[in-house]
């Protein structure tokens, strides 16, 4: 996954360095069991543990010659650990190392994603309580239906992500298996107690019946759950995107002080984070079908799944981790409150509910100037920044608009600390008690 959409915690898990470290852990754990059973000389595991070093560049050099990644890894380990390392891997097949290690990487990733979900649940719960009495319009088929509260909308997201957390716990358990069963999974050349020892040592369960690989229905379940979580992320993102549309404008993503919206249209404040989350969700869901298709391998195994998993393993986990953290930050408290196109008396109720008032931005449209003028003027007294278009400015000020400065002064006399008048092709004008630009 590209660094733009990655967090270090997950990229470290899917690094080559960590992958080979896990391979070494598996080989050492297997060697410990073989020593106890008397299958290899004593001291092999301790010697390898002490002397072996992961050298990614050297492993790749060897692989370029032998065309086999596990053989290249074992050769590199032997170069550092010495002659005793030749006893590693006895009776094992490459998939014993690859599949057990791949599962460990998914468990490591899944546990971090669980923490991401816990953070998001905490944020959603806090915001749902904060806005439990904040009225907003409910929609079905995209059309106004009945009033609800914004807190109820957030509570719906909260419950959905609670279900997602439970699903992920189940998915992590599903892939927490270990297979050290040798060629085609028959234990013909390795004792089953080796597998039991490795599983216990690495915090896994024994795979009940493996072929030469761990069955891929387990992995398909895990990636499917990541896809469902991605769908929930997109549901929240889509709601934010819709409610920020100019025609609706009931809420807005936080827009930082020096942030820019467009290289061509300086007035633009776009829902870029929500749009980004929508795209990332598509990427995660795109990994589900390949994971499902990996279930049907030929006979006891083939490696058609390998190239797929080398891509979707890191990409799906890294992307959903990044998306969940970004969504949590998006839903957190913003340092300002946007009062969008809602009836002024409802906006006043919202301000009355708030224990502390952040920077308050008000955007309105001409309907409320005509039908709720008194309530609107009461509301304007309590805002930090009032945004209106040129025609609305004329209506509120009662002036013809020929003198923008005089018109702005009359509006500022109503109480807002600052004012933006949007004037179409002429751009936008900012006014406060001292400035105009």
Short mmCIF file of N, CA and C in Angstrom, two decimals, residues 9 17 39 84 102 107 165 191 201 235 273 275 277 312 323 329 406:
data_model
loop_
_atom_site.label_atom_id
_atom_site.label_comp_id
_atom_site.label_asym_id
_atom_site.label_seq_id
_atom_site.Cartn_x
_atom_site.Cartn_y
_atom_site.Cartn_z
N UNK A 9 2.20 1.50 12.22
CA UNK A 9 1.90 0.29 12.98
C UNK A 9 1.58 -0.89 12.08
N UNK A 17 11.01 -7.40 6.75
CA UNK A 17 11.76 -7.68 7.98
C UNK A 17 10.90 -8.45 8.97
N UNK A 39 14.41 -35.75 17.82
CA UNK A 39 14.51 -35.86 16.37
C UNK A 39 15.70 -35.09 15.80
N UNK A 84 24.72 -25.90 12.73
CA UNK A 84 23.56 -26.46 13.43
C UNK A 84 22.24 -26.08 12.78
N UNK A 102 1.68 -16.17 7.83
CA UNK A 102 0.68 -15.27 7.26
C UNK A 102 -0.48 -15.07 8.24
N UNK A 107 -3.42 -11.84 12.43
CA UNK A 107 -3.80 -11.67 13.83
C UNK A 107 -3.22 -10.38 14.39
N UNK A 165 -17.21 -4.94 15.34
CA UNK A 165 -16.17 -5.36 16.27
C UNK A 165 -16.32 -6.84 16.63
N UNK A 191 6.23 -35.24 13.59
CA UNK A 191 5.36 -35.62 14.70
C UNK A 191 4.32 -34.53 14.95
N UNK A 201 3.27 -22.09 21.54
CA UNK A 201 4.35 -21.09 21.68
C UNK A 201 3.98 -19.77 21.00
N UNK A 235 -20.69 4.08 4.62
CA UNK A 235 -22.03 4.56 4.99
C UNK A 235 -21.95 5.88 5.75
N UNK A 273 -12.26 14.47 3.01
CA UNK A 273 -11.96 13.32 3.85
C UNK A 273 -13.00 12.22 3.66
N UNK A 275 -14.88 11.82 1.01
CA UNK A 275 -14.69 11.28 -0.33
C UNK A 275 -13.52 10.30 -0.36
N UNK A 277 -12.47 8.49 2.15
CA UNK A 277 -12.91 7.27 2.83
C UNK A 277 -13.77 6.40 1.93
N UNK A 312 -3.24 -8.66 -1.29
CA UNK A 312 -4.40 -8.26 -0.48
C UNK A 312 -4.12 -8.32 1.02
N UNK A 323 -8.28 3.94 7.24
CA UNK A 323 -9.63 4.49 7.07
C UNK A 323 -10.33 4.65 8.42
N UNK A 329 -11.05 10.56 13.51
CA UNK A 329 -10.64 11.97 13.56
C UNK A 329 -11.69 12.88 12.92
N UNK A 406 -21.51 49.69 2.98
CA UNK A 406 -22.63 50.16 3.81
C UNK A 406 -23.56 49.00 4.14
#
